[in-house]
Amino acid sequence: METSEIIKKVRKIEIKARGLSSNIFAGQYHSAFKGRGMAFSEVREYQFGDDVRDIDWNVTARFHRPYVKVFEEERELTVMLLIDVSGSLDFGTQKQMKRDMVTEIAATIAFSAIQNNDKIGVVFFSDKIEKYIPPKKGRKHILYIIREMLDFQPESKKTDVKQAVEFLSSVQKRRTTAFILSDFYVRNDFMQSLQIANRKHDVVAIQVYDQRAKDLPDVGLMKVVDAETGFEQYIDTSSRHLRDSYRRYWMNRQGQLLETFNKSNVDNVSIATNEDFVKALLMLFKQRS
């Protein structure tokens, strides 16, 4: 992509994302993610009703009466975007490519974060960690992230969410709010890694998918290509049995994915490329408030 074209696209995404984050998401984002991290503030004498787990035993022993630790909400959060850059994101039969929608959602979250005075960082992943951008504040940093999202060329076309989640746990020592943006076109189980990460961090999953992954059109003989493996085959979409089997496969796969999120206690939302992601994100934020 030409530099001038990238600059135009960055500007266009910035205008849309800043507008959404200022006018729609500002309050919702704050109420959805405030207080997820608690910082130690002070100690005070134990009062009836205090949680005994908060007792500071060192101070208690020193003064011979019980003292408890007092915590307060951390005013500043660290937000990490785990962005899938695998081959399957370069697909879209409706309004836009999955990758384009992921970029817009990521930009909107990023601008909402800096309006809340939060730091934001990014992990680009395929079946390996393609690039890590450490968390920082500011518009200049976000524009750099958007530019990378638009022009980044991954080394691999495959997907491994497990590796991305494990990298998050290793690189972020303090509690972090992490958004995984992916179509979750995965072949390996990542539930255990997700559960471990969500005990330490606040993980949110945003699935972006194309309607044609759910329902095959009746258009006769069609050539399909697996974007991650390159495998090609022809299928006869005029077959009702084939279309029904395809839909059952999709529903089964989605059921397994939802089970993974639920068992990991991870908030999640699925958004089709022909849908309004604003409504979906607002619903997600309201559920968390």
XYZ file of C-alpha atoms in Angstrom:
289
model
C 0.000 0.000 0.000
C 1.324 3.457 -0.950
C 2.308 5.791 1.908
C -0.189 8.476 0.808
C -2.958 5.885 0.669
C -2.090 4.641 4.174
C -2.156 8.219 5.533
C -5.612 8.776 3.978
C -6.926 5.536 5.481
C -5.406 6.299 8.889
C -7.061 9.730 8.868
C -10.420 8.285 7.830
C -10.303 5.657 10.581
C -9.163 8.255 13.129
C -12.107 10.563 12.335
C -14.623 7.721 12.682
C -13.037 6.113 15.741
C -12.537 9.408 17.616
C -16.128 10.395 16.892
C -17.451 7.097 18.211
C -15.223 7.086 21.282
C -16.087 10.725 22.130
C -19.818 10.699 21.479
C -20.892 7.119 22.163
C -18.329 5.069 24.046
C -16.737 7.545 26.469
C -19.054 6.923 29.430
C -19.762 3.304 28.547
C -16.073 2.409 28.324
C -15.294 4.058 31.653
C -18.118 2.333 33.536
C -17.378 -1.028 31.883
C -13.684 -1.133 32.739
C -13.160 1.116 35.778
C -12.126 -0.586 38.968
C -10.940 -3.768 37.291
C -7.539 -3.113 38.843
C -7.243 -2.318 42.565
C -4.192 -0.626 44.033
C -3.067 -0.693 47.693
C -3.733 2.687 49.297
C -3.284 2.563 53.110
C -3.969 0.614 56.297
C -6.555 1.438 58.946
C -7.917 -0.205 62.071
C -10.210 -3.174 61.562
C -13.942 -2.315 61.688
C -16.867 -4.680 62.096
C -17.837 -6.052 58.683
C -14.367 -5.772 57.115
C -13.139 -8.780 55.138
C -10.706 -10.717 57.334
C -8.722 -11.547 54.179
C -7.698 -7.867 54.039
C -5.994 -7.959 57.465
C -2.393 -6.792 57.340
C -0.785 -9.225 59.737
C 2.552 -7.380 59.940
C 0.944 -4.109 61.047
C -1.474 -6.005 63.312
C 1.415 -7.722 65.096
C 3.279 -4.427 65.508
C 0.360 -2.553 67.130
C -1.290 -5.550 68.841
C -4.681 -4.811 67.305
C -6.091 -5.698 63.891
C -5.431 -3.463 60.904
C -6.727 -3.965 57.350
C -5.345 -2.977 53.961
C -7.425 -0.427 52.076
C -7.522 -0.628 48.283
C -8.704 1.915 45.746
C -9.478 1.760 42.046
C -6.473 2.259 39.862
C -7.110 5.473 37.965
C -5.014 4.328 35.056
C -5.567 1.045 33.230
C -3.312 -0.721 30.775
C -5.221 -1.957 27.739
C -3.795 -4.575 25.391
C -5.195 -5.369 21.945
C -4.411 -8.925 20.824
C -5.014 -8.670 17.072
C -5.265 -11.698 14.800
C -3.347 -11.041 11.556
C -3.695 -14.550 10.082
C -4.776 -15.269 6.500
C -8.430 -15.956 7.309
C -8.973 -12.278 8.215
C -8.464 -11.341 4.539
C -11.991 -12.439 3.678
C -15.299 -10.653 3.296
C -18.354 -11.124 1.101
C -20.574 -8.480 2.687
C -19.758 -4.843 3.523
C -16.062 -5.242 4.273
C -13.184 -7.579 4.990
C -12.926 -9.040 8.486
C -9.521 -7.340 8.814
C -11.061 -3.909 8.060
C -13.699 -4.336 10.760
C -11.091 -5.540 13.286
C -9.028 -2.404 12.530
C -12.029 -0.095 13.095
C -13.022 -1.822 16.340
C -9.432 -1.757 17.615
C -9.074 1.945 16.759
C -12.351 2.782 18.534
C -11.266 0.932 21.685
C -7.854 2.626 21.505
C -9.311 6.150 21.321
C -11.768 5.306 24.130
C -8.791 4.155 26.210
C -6.715 7.314 25.796
C -9.766 9.482 26.560
C -9.859 7.583 29.838
C -6.119 8.316 30.305
C -5.229 4.641 29.846
C -2.151 3.180 28.198
C -2.639 0.982 25.145
C -0.433 -1.684 23.604
C -0.788 -4.264 20.839
C 0.155 -7.858 20.112
C -0.130 -8.900 16.451
C -0.392 -12.681 16.283
C -0.807 -15.497 13.754
C 0.414 -18.904 14.918
C 3.356 -16.937 16.348
C 3.863 -13.534 17.922
C 4.336 -11.350 14.860
C 4.871 -8.014 16.622
C 4.601 -6.526 20.103
C 3.982 -2.804 20.628
C 4.421 -1.916 24.342
C 1.659 0.134 26.039
C 1.900 3.931 25.816
C -0.441 6.910 25.926
C -1.306 9.532 23.343
C -2.750 10.155 19.899
C 0.601 9.777 18.140
C 0.981 6.266 19.585
C -2.531 5.268 18.443
C -1.954 6.577 14.918
C 1.195 4.453 14.781
C -0.866 1.417 15.856
C -3.528 2.086 13.192
C -0.849 2.528 10.531
C 0.653 -0.829 11.529
C -2.757 -2.521 11.416
C -3.326 -1.252 7.886
C 0.076 -2.126 6.465
C 1.393 -5.009 8.562
C 2.477 -8.093 6.614
C 2.536 -11.231 8.810
C 5.100 -13.971 8.280
C 2.523 -16.742 8.814
C -1.074 -17.231 7.643
C -2.140 -19.623 10.420
C -3.740 -18.897 13.814
C -2.803 -19.823 17.379
C -4.793 -17.940 20.039
C -3.184 -20.040 22.790
C 0.269 -18.649 22.048
C -1.022 -15.055 21.988
C -2.757 -15.447 25.362
C 0.313 -17.048 26.921
C 2.489 -14.215 25.586
C 0.131 -11.701 27.221
C 0.534 -13.432 30.592
C 4.318 -13.449 30.289
C 4.811 -9.877 29.057
C 2.245 -8.053 31.247
C 3.067 -8.422 34.928
C 0.439 -5.979 36.203
C -3.291 -6.542 35.757
C -4.355 -5.579 32.240
C -7.594 -5.276 30.296
C -7.020 -7.324 27.143
C -9.202 -7.489 24.030
C -8.693 -10.470 21.706
C -9.867 -9.497 18.200
C -10.082 -12.532 15.924
C -12.383 -14.720 13.852
C -11.209 -17.539 16.174
C -10.612 -19.769 13.176
C -8.498 -22.069 15.321
C -7.650 -25.736 15.267
C -6.183 -26.146 18.754
C -7.692 -25.872 22.232
C -6.807 -22.687 24.108
C -9.208 -22.924 27.075
C -6.626 -23.635 29.775
C -4.371 -20.765 28.661
C -7.383 -18.433 28.541
C -8.492 -19.429 32.052
C -5.005 -18.794 33.450
C -4.768 -15.411 31.673
C -8.217 -14.306 32.842
C -7.369 -15.013 36.472
C -4.513 -12.535 36.206
C -6.018 -10.094 33.691
C -9.441 -8.952 32.495
C -9.822 -10.642 29.097
C -12.556 -9.786 26.581
C -13.081 -11.714 23.325
C -14.411 -10.008 20.184
C -15.142 -12.378 17.319
C -15.496 -10.934 13.811
C -16.959 -13.270 11.190
C -18.410 -13.206 7.691
C -22.014 -14.286 7.091
C -20.832 -16.741 4.424
C -18.962 -18.661 7.131
C -22.376 -19.380 8.574
C -24.598 -19.807 5.505
C -23.454 -20.990 2.088
C -25.282 -19.352 -0.853
C -26.996 -21.574 -3.437
C -24.851 -20.646 -6.464
C -23.923 -24.057 -7.867
C -20.318 -25.195 -8.215
C -17.970 -23.052 -6.131
C -14.227 -23.080 -5.589
C -13.269 -22.613 -1.945
C -9.790 -21.973 -0.582
C -8.600 -22.318 3.003
C -6.835 -18.971 3.533
C -4.567 -20.408 6.228
C -3.449 -23.668 4.603
C -3.968 -22.891 0.891
C -6.055 -26.078 0.424
C -8.467 -25.737 -2.541
C -11.565 -27.712 -3.478
C -14.793 -27.389 -5.457
C -18.124 -27.799 -3.698
C -21.651 -28.022 -5.092
C -23.624 -25.383 -3.183
C -26.855 -26.369 -4.956
C -26.907 -29.416 -2.642
C -29.290 -28.755 0.252
C -27.587 -31.516 2.240
C -24.190 -29.802 1.823
C -25.552 -26.403 2.898
C -27.278 -27.921 5.951
C -24.097 -29.814 6.916
C -22.058 -26.622 6.531
C -24.428 -24.718 8.814
C -24.383 -27.522 11.425
C -20.581 -27.436 11.369
C -20.652 -23.673 11.974
C -23.174 -23.959 14.831
C -21.165 -26.752 16.467
C -17.936 -24.758 16.170
C -19.605 -21.656 17.628
C -21.033 -23.711 20.471
C -17.562 -24.989 21.373
C -16.141 -21.460 21.208
C -18.898 -20.094 23.461
C -18.284 -22.934 25.917
C -14.579 -22.006 26.012
C -15.426 -18.369 26.802
C -18.061 -19.256 29.403
C -15.870 -21.782 31.215
C -13.033 -19.226 31.215
C -15.396 -16.512 32.516
C -14.468 -14.304 29.553
C -16.926 -11.649 28.331
C -17.428 -11.987 24.588
C -19.332 -10.788 21.556
C -19.641 -12.028 17.946
C -20.030 -9.472 15.141
C -20.676 -10.185 11.453
C -19.012 -7.952 8.862
C -22.442 -6.782 7.616
C -23.523 -5.742 11.140
C -23.091 -2.491 13.054
C -20.200 -3.098 15.450
C -21.209 0.006 17.460
C -24.393 -1.676 18.725
C -22.528 -4.886 19.531
C -19.803 -3.082 21.508
C -22.338 -0.975 23.392
C -24.199 -4.131 24.396
C -20.925 -5.703 25.550
C -19.971 -2.614 27.577
C -23.440 -2.350 29.175
C -23.319 -5.997 30.254
C -20.105 -5.248 32.130
C -21.252 -1.997 33.785
